[in-house]
XYZ file of C-alpha atoms in Angstrom:
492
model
C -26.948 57.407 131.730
C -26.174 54.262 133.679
C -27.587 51.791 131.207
C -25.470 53.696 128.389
C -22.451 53.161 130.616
C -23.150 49.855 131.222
C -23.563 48.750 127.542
C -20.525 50.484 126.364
C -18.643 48.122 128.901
C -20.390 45.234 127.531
C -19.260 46.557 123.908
C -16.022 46.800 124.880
C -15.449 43.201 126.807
C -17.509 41.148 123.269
C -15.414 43.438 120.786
C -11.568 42.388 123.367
C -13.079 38.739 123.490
C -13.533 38.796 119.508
C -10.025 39.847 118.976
C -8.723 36.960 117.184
C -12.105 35.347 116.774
C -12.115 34.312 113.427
C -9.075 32.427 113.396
C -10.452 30.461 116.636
C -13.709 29.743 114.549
C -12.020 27.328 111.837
C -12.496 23.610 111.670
C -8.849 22.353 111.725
C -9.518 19.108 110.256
C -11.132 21.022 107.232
C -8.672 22.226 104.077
C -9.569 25.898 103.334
C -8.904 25.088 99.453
C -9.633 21.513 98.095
C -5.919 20.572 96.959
C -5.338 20.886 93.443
C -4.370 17.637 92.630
C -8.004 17.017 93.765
C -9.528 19.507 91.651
C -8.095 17.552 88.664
C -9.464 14.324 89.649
C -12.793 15.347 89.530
C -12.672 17.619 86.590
C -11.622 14.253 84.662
C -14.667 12.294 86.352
C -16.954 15.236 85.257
C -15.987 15.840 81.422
C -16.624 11.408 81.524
C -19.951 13.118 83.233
C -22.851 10.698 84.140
C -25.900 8.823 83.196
C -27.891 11.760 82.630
C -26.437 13.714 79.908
C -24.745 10.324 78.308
C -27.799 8.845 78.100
C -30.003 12.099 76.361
C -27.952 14.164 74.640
C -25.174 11.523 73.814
C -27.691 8.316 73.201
C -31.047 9.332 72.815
C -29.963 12.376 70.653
C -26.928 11.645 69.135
C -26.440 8.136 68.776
C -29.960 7.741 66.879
C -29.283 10.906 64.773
C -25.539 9.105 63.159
C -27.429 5.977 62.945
C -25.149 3.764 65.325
C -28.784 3.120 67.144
C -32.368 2.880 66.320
C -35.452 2.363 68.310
C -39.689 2.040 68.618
C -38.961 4.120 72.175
C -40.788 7.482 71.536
C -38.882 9.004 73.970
C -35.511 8.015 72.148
C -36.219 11.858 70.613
C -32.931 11.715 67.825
C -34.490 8.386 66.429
C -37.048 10.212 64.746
C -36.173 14.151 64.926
C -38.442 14.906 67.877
C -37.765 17.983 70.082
C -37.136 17.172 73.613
C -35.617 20.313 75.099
C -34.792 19.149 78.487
C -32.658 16.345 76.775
C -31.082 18.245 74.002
C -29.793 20.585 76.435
C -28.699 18.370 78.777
C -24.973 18.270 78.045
C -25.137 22.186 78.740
C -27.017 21.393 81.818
C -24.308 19.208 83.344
C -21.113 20.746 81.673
C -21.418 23.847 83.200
C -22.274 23.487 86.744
C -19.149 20.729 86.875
C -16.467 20.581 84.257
C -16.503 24.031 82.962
C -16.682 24.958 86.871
C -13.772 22.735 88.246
C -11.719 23.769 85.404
C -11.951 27.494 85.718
C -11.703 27.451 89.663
C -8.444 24.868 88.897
C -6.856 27.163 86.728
C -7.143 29.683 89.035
C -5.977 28.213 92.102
C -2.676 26.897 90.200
C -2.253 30.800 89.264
C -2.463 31.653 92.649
C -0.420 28.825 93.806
C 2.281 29.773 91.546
C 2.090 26.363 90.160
C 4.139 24.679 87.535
C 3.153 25.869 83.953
C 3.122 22.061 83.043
C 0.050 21.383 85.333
C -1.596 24.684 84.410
C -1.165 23.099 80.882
C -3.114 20.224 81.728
C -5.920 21.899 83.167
C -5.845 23.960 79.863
C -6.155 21.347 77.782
C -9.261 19.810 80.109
C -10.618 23.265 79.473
C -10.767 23.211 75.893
C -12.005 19.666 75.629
C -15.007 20.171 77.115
C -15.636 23.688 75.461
C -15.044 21.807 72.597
C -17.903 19.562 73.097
C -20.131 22.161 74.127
C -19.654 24.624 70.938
C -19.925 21.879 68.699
C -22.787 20.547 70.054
C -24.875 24.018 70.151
C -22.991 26.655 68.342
C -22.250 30.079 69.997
C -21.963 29.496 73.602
C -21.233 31.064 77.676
C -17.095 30.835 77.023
C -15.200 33.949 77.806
C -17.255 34.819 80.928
C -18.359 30.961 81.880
C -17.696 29.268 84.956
C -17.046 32.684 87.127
C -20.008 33.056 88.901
C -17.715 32.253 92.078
C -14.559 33.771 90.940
C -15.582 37.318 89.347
C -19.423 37.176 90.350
C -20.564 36.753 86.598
C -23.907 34.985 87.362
C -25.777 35.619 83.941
C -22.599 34.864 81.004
C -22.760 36.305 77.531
C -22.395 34.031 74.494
C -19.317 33.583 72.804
C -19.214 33.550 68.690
C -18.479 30.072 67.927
C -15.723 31.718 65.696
C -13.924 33.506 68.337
C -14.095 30.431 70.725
C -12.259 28.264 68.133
C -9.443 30.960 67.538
C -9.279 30.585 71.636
C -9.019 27.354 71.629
C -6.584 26.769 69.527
C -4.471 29.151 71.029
C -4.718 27.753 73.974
C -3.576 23.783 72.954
C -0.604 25.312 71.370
C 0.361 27.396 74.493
C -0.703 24.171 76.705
C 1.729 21.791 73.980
C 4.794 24.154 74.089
C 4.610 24.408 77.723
C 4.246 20.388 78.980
C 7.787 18.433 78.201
C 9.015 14.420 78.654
C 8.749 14.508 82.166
C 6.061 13.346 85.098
C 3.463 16.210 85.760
C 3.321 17.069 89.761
C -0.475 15.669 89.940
C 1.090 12.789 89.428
C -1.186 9.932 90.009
C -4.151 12.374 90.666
C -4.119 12.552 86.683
C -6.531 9.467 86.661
C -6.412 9.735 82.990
C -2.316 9.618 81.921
C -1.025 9.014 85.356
C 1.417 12.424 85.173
C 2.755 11.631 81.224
C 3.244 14.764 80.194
C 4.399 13.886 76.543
C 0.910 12.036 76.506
C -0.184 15.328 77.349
C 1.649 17.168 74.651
C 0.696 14.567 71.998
C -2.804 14.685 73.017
C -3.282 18.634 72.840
C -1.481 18.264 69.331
C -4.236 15.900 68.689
C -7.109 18.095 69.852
C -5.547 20.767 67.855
C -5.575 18.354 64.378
C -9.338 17.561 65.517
C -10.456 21.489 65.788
C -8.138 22.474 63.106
C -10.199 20.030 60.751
C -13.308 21.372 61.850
C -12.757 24.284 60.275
C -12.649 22.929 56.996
C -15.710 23.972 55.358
C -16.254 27.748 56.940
C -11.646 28.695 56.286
C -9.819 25.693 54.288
C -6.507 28.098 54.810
C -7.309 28.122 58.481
C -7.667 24.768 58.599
C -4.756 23.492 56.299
C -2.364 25.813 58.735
C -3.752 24.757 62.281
C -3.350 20.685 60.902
C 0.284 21.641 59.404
C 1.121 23.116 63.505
C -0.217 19.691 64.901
C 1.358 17.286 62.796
C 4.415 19.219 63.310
C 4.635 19.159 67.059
C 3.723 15.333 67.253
C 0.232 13.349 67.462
C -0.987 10.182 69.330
C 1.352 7.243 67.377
C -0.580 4.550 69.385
C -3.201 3.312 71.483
C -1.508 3.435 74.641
C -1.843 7.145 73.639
C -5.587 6.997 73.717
C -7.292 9.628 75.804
C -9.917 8.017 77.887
C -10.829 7.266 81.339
C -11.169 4.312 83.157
C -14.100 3.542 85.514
C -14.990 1.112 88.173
C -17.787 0.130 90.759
C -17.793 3.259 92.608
C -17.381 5.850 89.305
C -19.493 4.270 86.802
C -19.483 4.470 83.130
C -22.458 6.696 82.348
C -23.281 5.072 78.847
C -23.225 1.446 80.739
C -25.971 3.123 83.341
C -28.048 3.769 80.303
C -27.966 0.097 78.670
C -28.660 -1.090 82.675
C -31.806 1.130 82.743
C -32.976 0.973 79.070
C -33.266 -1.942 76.999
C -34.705 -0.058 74.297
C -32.005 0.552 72.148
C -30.855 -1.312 68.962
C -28.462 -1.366 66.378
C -29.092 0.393 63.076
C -29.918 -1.253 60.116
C -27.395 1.280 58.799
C -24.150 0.290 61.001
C -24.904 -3.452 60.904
C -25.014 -3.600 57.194
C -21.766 -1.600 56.805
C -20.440 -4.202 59.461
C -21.451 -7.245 57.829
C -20.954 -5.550 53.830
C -16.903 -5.606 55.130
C -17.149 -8.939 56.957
C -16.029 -6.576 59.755
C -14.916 -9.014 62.555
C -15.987 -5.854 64.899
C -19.510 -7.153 64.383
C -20.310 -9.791 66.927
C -17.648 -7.559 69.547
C -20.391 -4.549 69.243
C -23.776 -6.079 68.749
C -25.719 -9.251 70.143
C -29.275 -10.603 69.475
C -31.393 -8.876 72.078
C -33.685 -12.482 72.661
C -30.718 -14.344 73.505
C -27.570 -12.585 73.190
C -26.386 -14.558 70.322
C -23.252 -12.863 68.327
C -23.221 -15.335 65.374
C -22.648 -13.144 62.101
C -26.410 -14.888 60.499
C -28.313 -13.563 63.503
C -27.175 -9.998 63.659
C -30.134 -8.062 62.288
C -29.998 -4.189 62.225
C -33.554 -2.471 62.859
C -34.656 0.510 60.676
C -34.504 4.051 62.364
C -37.632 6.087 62.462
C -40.190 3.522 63.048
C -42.542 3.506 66.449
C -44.556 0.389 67.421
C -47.692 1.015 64.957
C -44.993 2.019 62.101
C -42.788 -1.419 62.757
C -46.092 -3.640 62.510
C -47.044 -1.650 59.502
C -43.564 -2.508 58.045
C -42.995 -5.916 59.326
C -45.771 -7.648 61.245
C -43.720 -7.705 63.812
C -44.579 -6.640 67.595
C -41.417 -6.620 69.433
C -37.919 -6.239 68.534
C -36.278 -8.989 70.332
C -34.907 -10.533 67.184
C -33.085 -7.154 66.528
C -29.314 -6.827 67.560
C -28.388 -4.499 70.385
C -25.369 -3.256 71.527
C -23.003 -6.184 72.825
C -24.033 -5.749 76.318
C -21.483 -8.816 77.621
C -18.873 -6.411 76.361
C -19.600 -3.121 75.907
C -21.725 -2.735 78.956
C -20.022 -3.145 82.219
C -20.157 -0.229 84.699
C -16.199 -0.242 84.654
C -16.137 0.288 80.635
C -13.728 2.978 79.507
C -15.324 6.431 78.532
C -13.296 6.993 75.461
C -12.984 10.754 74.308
C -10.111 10.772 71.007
C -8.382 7.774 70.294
C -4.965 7.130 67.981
C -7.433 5.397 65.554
C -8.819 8.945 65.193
C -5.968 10.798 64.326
C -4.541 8.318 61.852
C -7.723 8.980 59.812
C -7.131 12.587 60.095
C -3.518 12.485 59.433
C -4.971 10.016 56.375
C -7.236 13.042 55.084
C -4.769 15.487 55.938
C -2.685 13.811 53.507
C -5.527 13.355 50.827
C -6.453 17.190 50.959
C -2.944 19.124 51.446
C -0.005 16.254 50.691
C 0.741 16.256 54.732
C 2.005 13.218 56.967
C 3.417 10.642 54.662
C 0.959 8.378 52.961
C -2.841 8.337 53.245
C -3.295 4.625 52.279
C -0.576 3.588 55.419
C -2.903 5.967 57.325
C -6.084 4.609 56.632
C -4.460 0.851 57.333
C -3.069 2.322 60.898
C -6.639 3.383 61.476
C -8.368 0.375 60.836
C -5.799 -1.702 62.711
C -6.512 1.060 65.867
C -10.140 1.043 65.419
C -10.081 -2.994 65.980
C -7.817 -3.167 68.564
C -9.045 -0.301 70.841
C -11.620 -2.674 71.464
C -9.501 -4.584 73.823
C -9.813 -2.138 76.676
C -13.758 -3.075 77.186
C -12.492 -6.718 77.512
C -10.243 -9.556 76.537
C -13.249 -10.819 74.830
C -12.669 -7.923 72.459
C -9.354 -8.523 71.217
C -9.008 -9.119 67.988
C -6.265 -11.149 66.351
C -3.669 -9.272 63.671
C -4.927 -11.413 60.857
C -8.559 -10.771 60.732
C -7.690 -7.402 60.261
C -4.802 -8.028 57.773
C -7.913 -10.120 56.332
C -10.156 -7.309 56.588
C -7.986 -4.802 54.982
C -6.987 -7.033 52.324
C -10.769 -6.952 51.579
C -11.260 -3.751 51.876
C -8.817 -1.873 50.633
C -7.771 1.719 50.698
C -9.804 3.610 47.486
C -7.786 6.098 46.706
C -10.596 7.415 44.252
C -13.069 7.908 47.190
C -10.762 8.269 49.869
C -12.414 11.413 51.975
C -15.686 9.422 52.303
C -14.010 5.791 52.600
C -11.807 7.206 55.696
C -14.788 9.174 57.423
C -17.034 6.158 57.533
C -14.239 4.449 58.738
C -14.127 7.130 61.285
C -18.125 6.712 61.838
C -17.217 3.486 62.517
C -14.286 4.152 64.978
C -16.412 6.468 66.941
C -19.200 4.354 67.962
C -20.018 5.201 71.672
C -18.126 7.991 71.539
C -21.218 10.451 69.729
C -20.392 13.707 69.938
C -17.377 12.949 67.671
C -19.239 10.929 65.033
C -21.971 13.764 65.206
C -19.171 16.623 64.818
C -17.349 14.568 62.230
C -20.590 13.852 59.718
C -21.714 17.396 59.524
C -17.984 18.482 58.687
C -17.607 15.993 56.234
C -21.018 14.785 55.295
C -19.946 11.361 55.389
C -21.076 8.532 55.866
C -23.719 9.145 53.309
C -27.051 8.636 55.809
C -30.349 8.207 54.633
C -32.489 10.429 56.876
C -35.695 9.321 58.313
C -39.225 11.349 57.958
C -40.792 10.508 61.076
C -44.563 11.752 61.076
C -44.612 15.265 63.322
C -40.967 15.631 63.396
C -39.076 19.015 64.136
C -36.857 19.363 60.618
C -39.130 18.279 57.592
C -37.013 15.415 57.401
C -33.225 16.248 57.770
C -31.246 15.344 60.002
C -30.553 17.918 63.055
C -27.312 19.950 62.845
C -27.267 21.032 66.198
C -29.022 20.540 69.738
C -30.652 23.513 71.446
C -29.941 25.744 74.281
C -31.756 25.167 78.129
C -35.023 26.385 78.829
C -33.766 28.370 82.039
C -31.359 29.932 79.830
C -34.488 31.655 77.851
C -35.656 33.338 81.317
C -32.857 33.533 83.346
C -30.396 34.538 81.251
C -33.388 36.162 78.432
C -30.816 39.238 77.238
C -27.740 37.287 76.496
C -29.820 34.144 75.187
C -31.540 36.532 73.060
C -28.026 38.144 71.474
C -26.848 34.936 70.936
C -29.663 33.567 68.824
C -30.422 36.991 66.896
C -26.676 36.460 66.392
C -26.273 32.269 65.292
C -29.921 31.807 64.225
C -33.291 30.073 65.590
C -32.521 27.874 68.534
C -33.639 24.601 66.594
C -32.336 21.721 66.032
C -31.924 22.914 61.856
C -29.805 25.761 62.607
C -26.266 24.899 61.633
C -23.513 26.080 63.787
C -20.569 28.618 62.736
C -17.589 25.989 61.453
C -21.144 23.699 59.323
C -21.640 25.837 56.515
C -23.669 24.574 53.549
């Protein structure tokens, strides 16, 4: 009976000395929420993401597959239609865990806050961007229930229909456009990407909008025709200080320029270089040099052949290295402070070009397609000085290559090929909606498609244990997770 007494005692002096306890037990020099403005620094430094998924799915993959880049590098998997699942999925693997993450846990913390509907637009429009890349890349995706695990406990995600994630968003850049105005957002300079600009903002989810609005060209032309009208009406980029990009630096390096400082395998196509020098395209010795010396005269630019290994290039050529090959223009396009560029004006002049061609929208397609060019060249300048080039070589250019008004859908999407170099995902996303340019595919012995080019990349591994029921729905649903299997907006 004593030692009962004697413990409630004890009980009752560690239950008086915890009153009050857990507000004594906090770190004061520690933030209980990471500010906001915070938040939206580092979502913009994770959709620009790092080496890892820029240099497989973006390079290896991607980059190979729209024939920007070619290489003997068996491990370069898109070269020659080789299934490496780790690195197909590896934009997935990256997106998820950090953008898709820091957007969702954003967006809820400026709910919470009660926070201007201007910055919850931003974060919105951060949102669908890098949605966007993931549906497009894969197909039906984690959307609706993605990015909660911390918020609403939703460890194991369903897929989304690629269909219903479009309608989404959509809805969501015009919500994001009608709520952002002229003035300076309150994350001010946080917003490493448009330092505040809120009509940047607005322009650029108009922009996005035109972009997934296109998309839908082949699977609802109505659809499509309507969401382009809406974006052209509420205003697009007009110029290249409009361009939607991030800058880097020493400490937050470009992720592409990581992958030319630890592989010197790549090359440029035979494909690009030849439409480069067919236009006397003064973009030539900006984006390729000879790999032996770094030479950027026009006569010893030489594109290599995609598809080819070691054995196959000696078969071909007698050759035994590729040093004579151009590469990308690493003086220029490689520094670890290069921009990561995501949608550019040049971009949406093409589209308000075909806009024009298809539905009689936006004023004149062949003032369009000059804009475009005239972007294309001189977003250039923000890898370097060394990359400006002057107004007349372009006047030049255009004068020799005029707009065809005949082929104008595949003239302005090679254009746009061309525009996009570096930027993947887009020139991927862009060829299988429009088919063009016209690519000659590769038949690489072993590979995973019989010879045609992939249409998508596949899901993760983990996904296909961890997640088995909802990975399962999702393929019964889109199709055999293979590279073949076209997603929702890429019908035949």
């Amino acid at each position: 009976m004593k030692k009962v007494f004697l413990l409630l005692i004890m009980a009752l002096v560690v239950g008086a000395c915890d009153d009050g306890f857990e507000e004594l037990n906090v770190n004061p020099t520690k933030s209980a929420q990471i500010a906001s403005a915070n938040k939206l620094t580092a979502l913009e430094k994770y959709i620009s993401s790092e080496r890892y998924d820029n240099w497989r799915a973006g390079m290896i993959y991607q980059s190979t597959m729209m024939q920007h880049i070619a290489t003997t590098a068996g491990y370069w998997s898109g070269d020659k239609y080789t299934w490496n699942r780790g690195y197909a999925s590896s934009l997935l693997d990256r997106y998820y865990g950090n953008a898709i993450k820091t957007a969702q846990d954003l967006i809820v913390q400026l709910d919470e806050e009660e926070s201007p509907e201007e910055m919850k637009a931003i974060a919105r429009i951060l949102r669908v961007f890098a949605f966007s890349r993931i549906t497009d890349l894969h197909g039906d995706v984690p959307y609706s229930e993605a990015g909660k695990a911390v918020i609403e406990g939703i460890f194991l995600p369903k897929y989304d229909k690629q269909s219903d994630i479009y309608a989404d968003m959509l809805k969501e850049l015009e919500e994001s456009a009608a709520a952002l105005s002229s003035g300076t957002s309150e994350f001010g300079a946080a917003d490493v990407i448009y330092g505040g600009d809120q009509a940047k903002w607005k322009r650029l989810a108009n922009s996005l909008m035109l972009r997934l609005g296109l998309r839908l060209i082949k699977v609802d032309a109505a659809a499509s025709q309507a969401w382009a009208t809406k974006a052209i009406a509420g205003g697009v980029m007009t110029s290249n200080e409009d361009i939607f990009y991030l800058k880097h630096d020493q400490d937050n390096r470009n992720g592409i320029s990581e992958v030319f400082d630890a592989d010197g395998n790549p090359r440029m196509s035979d494909t690009f270089i030849n439409f480069l020098q067919d236009g006397n395209d003064p973009r030539l010795p900006i984006l390729a040099a000879r790999r032996s010396d770094g030479s950027t005269e026009v006569e010893d630019l030489i594109g290599f052949p995609n598809g080819l290994d070691s054995a196959l290039l000696l078969e071909l050529t007698g050759e035994e290295n590729t040093d004579n090959y151009a590469e990308p223009n690493r003086a220029i396009l490689a520094g670890f402070d290069a921009p990561m560029i995501f949608q550019t004006y040049a971009e949406v002049e093409f589209m308000l070009a075909e806009a024009n061609v298809r539905w009689g929208l936006a004023g004149d397609a062949e003032t369009h397609y000059g804009n475009g060019v005239t972007a294309a060249m001189k977003q250039l300048a923000l890898f370097s000085d060394a990359a400006i080039i002057e107004d007349g070589a372009i006047a030049t250019y255009l004068t020799n290559n005029p707009y065809d008004a005949a082929n104008a859908i595949e003239q302005i999407n090679t254009q746009y090929w061309a525009a996009t170099f570096l930027n993947e995902y887009e020139t991927f996303s862009n060829w299988r909606r429009t088919g063009f340019p016209v690519l000659t595919p590769v038949n690489y012995p072993g590979n995973e498609t019989g010879g045609t080019i992939p249409r998508r990349l596949t899901y993760s591994e983990s996904e296909a244990s961890v997640n088995a029921e909802n990975y399962a729905a999702a393929v019964a649903a889109q199709g055999p997770d293979v590279l073949t299997t076209r997603v929702w907006w890429d019908v035949q």
